[in-house]
Coordinates of C-alpha atoms and ligand atoms in Angstrom, one line a residue:
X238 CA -29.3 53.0 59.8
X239 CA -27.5 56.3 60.7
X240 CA -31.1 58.0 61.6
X241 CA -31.9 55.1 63.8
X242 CA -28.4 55.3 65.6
X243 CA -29.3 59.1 66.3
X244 CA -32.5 58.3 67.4
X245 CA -31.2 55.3 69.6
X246 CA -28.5 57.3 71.4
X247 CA -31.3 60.6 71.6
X248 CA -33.4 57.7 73.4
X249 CA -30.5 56.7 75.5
X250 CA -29.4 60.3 76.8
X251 CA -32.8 61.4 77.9
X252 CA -33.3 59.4 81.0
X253 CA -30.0 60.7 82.3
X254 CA -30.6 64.0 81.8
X255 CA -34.3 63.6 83.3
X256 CA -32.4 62.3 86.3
X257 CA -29.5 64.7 86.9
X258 CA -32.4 67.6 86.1
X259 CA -34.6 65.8 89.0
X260 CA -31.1 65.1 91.2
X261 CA -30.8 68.9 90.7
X262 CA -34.2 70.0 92.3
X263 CA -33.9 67.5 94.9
X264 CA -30.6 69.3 95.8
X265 CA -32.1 72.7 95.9
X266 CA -34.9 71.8 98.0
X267 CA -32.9 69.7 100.2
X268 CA -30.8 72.5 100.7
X269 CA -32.9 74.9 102.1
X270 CA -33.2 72.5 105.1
X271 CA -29.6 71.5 105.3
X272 CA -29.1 74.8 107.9
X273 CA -31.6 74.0 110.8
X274 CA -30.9 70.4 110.2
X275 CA -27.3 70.7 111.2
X276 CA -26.0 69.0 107.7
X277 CA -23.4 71.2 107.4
X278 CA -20.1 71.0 108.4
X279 CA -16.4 72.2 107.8
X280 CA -13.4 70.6 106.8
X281 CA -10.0 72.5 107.3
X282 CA -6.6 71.6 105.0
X283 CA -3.4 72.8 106.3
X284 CA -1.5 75.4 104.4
X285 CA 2.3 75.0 105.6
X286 CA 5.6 76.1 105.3
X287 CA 6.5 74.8 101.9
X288 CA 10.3 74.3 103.6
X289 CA 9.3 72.9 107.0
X290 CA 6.0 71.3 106.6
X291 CA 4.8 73.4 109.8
X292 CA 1.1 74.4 109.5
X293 CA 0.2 78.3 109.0
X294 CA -2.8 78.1 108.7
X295 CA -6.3 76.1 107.5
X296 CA -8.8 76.6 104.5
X297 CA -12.3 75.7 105.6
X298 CA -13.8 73.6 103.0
X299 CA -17.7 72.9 102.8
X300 CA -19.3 69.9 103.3
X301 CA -23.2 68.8 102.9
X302 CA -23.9 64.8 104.4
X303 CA -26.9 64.6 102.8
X304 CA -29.6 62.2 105.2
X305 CA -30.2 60.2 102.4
X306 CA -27.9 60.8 99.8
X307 CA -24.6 61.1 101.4
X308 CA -21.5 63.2 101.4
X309 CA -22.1 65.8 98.5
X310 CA -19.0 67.8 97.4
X311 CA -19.3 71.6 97.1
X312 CA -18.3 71.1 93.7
X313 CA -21.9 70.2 93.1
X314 CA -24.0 71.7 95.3
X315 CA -22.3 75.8 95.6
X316 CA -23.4 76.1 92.1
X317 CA -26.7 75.2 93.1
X318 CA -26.9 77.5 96.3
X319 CA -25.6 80.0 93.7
X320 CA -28.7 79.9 91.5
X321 CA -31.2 79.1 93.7
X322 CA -30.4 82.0 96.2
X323 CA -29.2 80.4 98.9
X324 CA -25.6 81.1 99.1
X325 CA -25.9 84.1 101.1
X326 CA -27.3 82.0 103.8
X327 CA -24.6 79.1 103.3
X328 CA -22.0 81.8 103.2
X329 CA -22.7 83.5 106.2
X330 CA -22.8 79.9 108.0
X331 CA -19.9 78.9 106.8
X332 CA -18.2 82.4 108.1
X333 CA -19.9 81.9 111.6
X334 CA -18.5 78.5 111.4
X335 CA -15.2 79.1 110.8
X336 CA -14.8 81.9 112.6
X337 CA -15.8 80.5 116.1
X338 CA -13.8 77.1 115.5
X339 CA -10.5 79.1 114.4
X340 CA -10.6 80.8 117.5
X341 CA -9.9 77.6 119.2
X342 CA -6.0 77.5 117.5
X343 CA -3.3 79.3 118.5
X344 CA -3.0 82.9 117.6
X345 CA -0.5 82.8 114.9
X346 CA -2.5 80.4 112.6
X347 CA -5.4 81.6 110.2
X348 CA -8.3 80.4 108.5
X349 CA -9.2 80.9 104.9
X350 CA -12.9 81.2 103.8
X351 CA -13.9 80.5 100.1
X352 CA -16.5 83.5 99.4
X353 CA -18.3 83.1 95.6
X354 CA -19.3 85.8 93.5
X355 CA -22.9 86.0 94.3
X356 CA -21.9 86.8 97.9
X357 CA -20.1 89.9 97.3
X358 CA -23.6 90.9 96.0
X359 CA -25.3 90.9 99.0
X360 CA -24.8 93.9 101.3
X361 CA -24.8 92.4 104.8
X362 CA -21.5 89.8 104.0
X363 CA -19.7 93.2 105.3
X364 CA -21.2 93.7 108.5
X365 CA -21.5 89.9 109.0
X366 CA -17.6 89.5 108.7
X367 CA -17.4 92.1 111.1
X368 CA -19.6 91.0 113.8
X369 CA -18.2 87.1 113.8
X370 CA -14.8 88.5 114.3
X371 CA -15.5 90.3 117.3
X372 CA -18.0 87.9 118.9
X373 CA -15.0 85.0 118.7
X374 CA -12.4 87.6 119.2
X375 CA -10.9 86.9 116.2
X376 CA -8.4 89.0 115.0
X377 CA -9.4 90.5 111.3
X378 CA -5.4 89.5 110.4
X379 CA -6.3 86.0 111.0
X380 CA -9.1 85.8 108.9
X381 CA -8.2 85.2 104.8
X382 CA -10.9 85.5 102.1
X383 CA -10.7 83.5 99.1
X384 CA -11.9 84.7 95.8
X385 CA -12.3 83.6 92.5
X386 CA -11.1 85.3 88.9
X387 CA -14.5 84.9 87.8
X388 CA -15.5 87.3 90.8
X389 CA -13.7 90.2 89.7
X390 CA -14.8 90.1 85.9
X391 CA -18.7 89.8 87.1
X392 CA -19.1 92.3 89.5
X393 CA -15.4 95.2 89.4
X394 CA -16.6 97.8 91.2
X395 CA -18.7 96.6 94.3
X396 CA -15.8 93.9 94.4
X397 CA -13.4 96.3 94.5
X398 CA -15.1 98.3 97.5
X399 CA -16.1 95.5 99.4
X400 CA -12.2 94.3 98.9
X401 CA -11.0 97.6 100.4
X402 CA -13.6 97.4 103.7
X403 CA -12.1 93.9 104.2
X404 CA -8.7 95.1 104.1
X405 CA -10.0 98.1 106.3
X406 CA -11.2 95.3 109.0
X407 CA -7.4 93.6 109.0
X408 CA -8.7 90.4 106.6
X409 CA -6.2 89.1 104.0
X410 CA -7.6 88.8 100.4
X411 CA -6.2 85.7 98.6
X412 CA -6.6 85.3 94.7
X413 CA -8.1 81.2 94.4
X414 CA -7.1 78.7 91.0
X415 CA -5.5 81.8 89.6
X416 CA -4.1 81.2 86.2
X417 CA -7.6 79.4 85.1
X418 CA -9.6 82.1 84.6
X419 CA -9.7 84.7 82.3
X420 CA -8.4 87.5 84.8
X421 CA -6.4 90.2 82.9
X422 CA -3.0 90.7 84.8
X423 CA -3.5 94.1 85.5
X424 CA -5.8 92.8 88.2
X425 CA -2.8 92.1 90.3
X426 CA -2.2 95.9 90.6
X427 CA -5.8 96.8 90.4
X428 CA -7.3 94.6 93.6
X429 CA -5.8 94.4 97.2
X430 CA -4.4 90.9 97.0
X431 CA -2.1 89.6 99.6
X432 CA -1.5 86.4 98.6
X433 CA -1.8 84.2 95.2
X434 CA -3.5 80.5 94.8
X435 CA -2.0 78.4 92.2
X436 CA -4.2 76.5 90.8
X437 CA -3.6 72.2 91.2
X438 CA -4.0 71.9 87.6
X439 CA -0.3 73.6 87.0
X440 CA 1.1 71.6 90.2
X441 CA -0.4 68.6 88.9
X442 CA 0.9 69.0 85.2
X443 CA 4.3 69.5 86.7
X444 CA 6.3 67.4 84.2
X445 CA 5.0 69.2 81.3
X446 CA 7.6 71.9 80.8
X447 CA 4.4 74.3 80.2
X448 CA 3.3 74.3 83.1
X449 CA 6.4 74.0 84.8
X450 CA 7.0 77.8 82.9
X451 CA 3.8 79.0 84.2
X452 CA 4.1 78.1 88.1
X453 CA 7.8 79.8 87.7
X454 CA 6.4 82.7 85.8
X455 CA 3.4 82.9 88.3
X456 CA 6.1 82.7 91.6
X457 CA 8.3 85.3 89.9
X458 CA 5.3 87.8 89.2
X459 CA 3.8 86.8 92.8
X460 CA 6.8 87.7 94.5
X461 CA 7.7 91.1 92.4
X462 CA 4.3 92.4 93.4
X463 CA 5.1 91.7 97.2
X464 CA 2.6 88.7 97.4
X465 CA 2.8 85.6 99.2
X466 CA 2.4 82.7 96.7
X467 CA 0.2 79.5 97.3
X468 CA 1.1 76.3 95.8
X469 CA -2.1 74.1 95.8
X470 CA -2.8 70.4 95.1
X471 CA 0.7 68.9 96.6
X472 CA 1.0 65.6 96.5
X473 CA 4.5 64.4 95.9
X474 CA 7.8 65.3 97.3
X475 CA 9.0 66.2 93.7
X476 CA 6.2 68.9 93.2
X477 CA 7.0 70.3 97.1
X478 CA 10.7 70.7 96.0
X479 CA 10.1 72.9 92.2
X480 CA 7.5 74.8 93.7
X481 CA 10.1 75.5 96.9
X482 CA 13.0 75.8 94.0
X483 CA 10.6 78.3 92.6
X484 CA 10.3 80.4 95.2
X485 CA 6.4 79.6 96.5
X486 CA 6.5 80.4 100.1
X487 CA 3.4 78.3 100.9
X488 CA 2.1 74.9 100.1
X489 CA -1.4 72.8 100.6
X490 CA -2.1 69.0 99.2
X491 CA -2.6 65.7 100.3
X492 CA 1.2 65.3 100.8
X493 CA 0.7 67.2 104.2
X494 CA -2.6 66.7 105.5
X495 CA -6.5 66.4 103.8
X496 CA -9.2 68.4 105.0
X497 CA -8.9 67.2 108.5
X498 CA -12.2 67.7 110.7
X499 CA -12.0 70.4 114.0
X500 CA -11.1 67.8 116.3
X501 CA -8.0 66.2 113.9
X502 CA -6.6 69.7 113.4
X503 CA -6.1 69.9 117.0
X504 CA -4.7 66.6 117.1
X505 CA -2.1 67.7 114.1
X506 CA -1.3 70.9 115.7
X507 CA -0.5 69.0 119.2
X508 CA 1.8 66.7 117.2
X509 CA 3.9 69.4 115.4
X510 CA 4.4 70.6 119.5
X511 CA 5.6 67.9 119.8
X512 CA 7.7 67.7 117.7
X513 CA 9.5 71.0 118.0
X514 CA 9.8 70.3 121.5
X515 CA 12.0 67.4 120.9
X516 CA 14.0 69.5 118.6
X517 CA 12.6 67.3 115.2
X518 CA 12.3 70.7 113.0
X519 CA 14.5 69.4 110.2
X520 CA 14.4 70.9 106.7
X521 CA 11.1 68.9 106.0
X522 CA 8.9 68.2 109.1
X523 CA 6.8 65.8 107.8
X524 CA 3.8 65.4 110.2
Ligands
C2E995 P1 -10.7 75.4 96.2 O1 -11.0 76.6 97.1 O2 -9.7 75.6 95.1 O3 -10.2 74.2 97.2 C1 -9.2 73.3 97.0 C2 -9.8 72.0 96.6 O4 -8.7 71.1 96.2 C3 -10.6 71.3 97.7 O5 -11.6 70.5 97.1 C4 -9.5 70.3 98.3 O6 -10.1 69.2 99.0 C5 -8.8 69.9 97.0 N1 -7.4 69.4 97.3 C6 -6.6 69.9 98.2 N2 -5.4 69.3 98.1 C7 -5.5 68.4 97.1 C8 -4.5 67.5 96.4 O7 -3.4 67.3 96.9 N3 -5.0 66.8 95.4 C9 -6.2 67.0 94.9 N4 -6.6 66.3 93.8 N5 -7.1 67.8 95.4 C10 -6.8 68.5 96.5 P2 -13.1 70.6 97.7 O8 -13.1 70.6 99.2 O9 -13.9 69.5 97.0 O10 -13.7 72.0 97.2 C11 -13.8 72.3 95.9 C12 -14.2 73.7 95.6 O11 -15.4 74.1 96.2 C13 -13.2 74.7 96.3 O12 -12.0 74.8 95.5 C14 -14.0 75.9 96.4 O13 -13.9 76.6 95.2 C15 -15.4 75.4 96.6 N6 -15.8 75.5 98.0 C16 -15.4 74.7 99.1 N7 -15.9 75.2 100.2 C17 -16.6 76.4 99.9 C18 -17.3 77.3 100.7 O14 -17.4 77.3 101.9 N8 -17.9 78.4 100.0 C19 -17.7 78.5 98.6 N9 -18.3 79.6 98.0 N10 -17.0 77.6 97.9 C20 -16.5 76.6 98.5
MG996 MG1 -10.0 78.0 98.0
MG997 MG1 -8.2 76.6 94.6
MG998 MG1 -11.1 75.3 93.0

């Protein structure tokens, strides 16, 4: 009976794999296309004041609408561009991309751009950087790049140069999900960072007293080492208040906005005009 249970659920499992294994290929094929046919596109989430609400700035966050298939999250197909070598391409749209639509906000806000490991591989994301910030007139200060844990482990020493030439153009580096990977903390000291992610999983785990020690612990460090700290995944006005208690200058979550497309960021920022016109800047702005 046992052997024909194995044999059952054996049965069972390989349809499912057949078909995320063909969902897979589709994906990568699908992909190379995704570019000319204008499938592409960027969302931007507000990072804000964690005290007044008031935006500072926007990550750009990838989206694929697939013709057939839908809205695909980058959580499934980045790892795909990754192995299929087409990240470099998708990259350097999404840098274009974001680039030419932060120019459109005003001058003090900037935009933050999620670069993967494989990217910092290829030798032209330098010079490509460069080039977009000077055809939108984009100030380098106003450009943030977002890196991974993972990144820094692969590939130390081109990171680490690569790190230095972005720093050399004005851009900030930010450290993404820190406190998931497997970073050693001497990488603080070791890599130009300006500013430190959380990661949502601590914000999210907020009433676990573990977690609560690590956000502290990560706010105290950040803050020591002259960084500005990040508090991701915000959704309640508990979890604003301990990370603000804690001394995190900067928040992002669904509590203050969702990835809002170009046109609704422009419609946010004309609202929090508004607002400090009429003198509403309270302690907590909420849009
Ligand atoms: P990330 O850089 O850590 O981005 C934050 C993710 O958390 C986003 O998911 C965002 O929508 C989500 N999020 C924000 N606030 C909340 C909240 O309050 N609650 C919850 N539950 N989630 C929240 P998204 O857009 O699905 O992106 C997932 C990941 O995909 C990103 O994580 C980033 O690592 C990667 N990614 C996104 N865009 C790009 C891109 O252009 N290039 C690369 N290489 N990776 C990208
Ligand atoms: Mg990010
Ligand atoms: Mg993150
Ligand atoms: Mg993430």
């Amino acid at each position: 009976a046992a052997k024909l249970a194995g044999r059952g659920r054996y049965i069972a499992f390989q349809p499912t794999m057949k078909r995320d294994f063909l969902r897979r290929q589709r994906l990568i094929d699908d992909l190379r296309r995704s570019i000319g046919n204008d499938e592409l596109f960027l969302l931007y989430q507000p990072i804000v004041d964690i005290r007044t609400a008031r935006t500072k700035g926007f990550e750009a966050l990838l989206r694929w609408r697939h013709p057939e298939l839908g809205l695909i999250s980058p959580g499934e197909f980045i790892p795909l561009a990754e192995t299929s070598g087409q990240i470099a391409a998708i990259g350097a749209w999404v840098i274009e991309t974001a680039c030419r639509q932060a120019a459109t906000w005003p001058g003090h806000l900037f935009v933050a751009v999620n670069v993967s490991a494989r990217q910092f591989a290829d030798a032209s994301l330098l010079e490509h950087v460069r080039a977009r910030l000077v055809a939108n007139g984009l100030e380098g200060r106003r450009l943030a790049i977002e890196i991974t844990e993972s990144m820094l482990i692969d590939n130390d020493s081109t990171a680490l140069s690569v790190l230095h030439e972005l720093k050399a153009l004005g851009c900030r580096i930010a450290l993404d999900d820190f406190g998931t990977g497997y970073a050693s903390l001497s990488y603080l000291t070791r890599f130009p960072f300006d500013k430190l992610k959380i990661d949502q999983s601590f914000i999210r785990a907020q009433n676990d007293k573990d977690s609560a020690a690590i956000v502290s612990m990560i706010c105290a460090l950040g803050t020591r080492l002259g960084l500005e700290i990040v508090a991701e995944g915000i959704e309640t006005e508990a979890q604003r208040l301990l990370v603000e208690a804690m001394g995190c200058q900067l928040g992002q979550g669904y509590m203050f906005d969702r990835p809002l497309a170009i046109g609704a960021t422009h419609a946010r920022l004309a609202r929090e005009e508004e607002a400090q016109a009429a003198g509403r800047t309270g302690p907590f702005f909420a849009p």
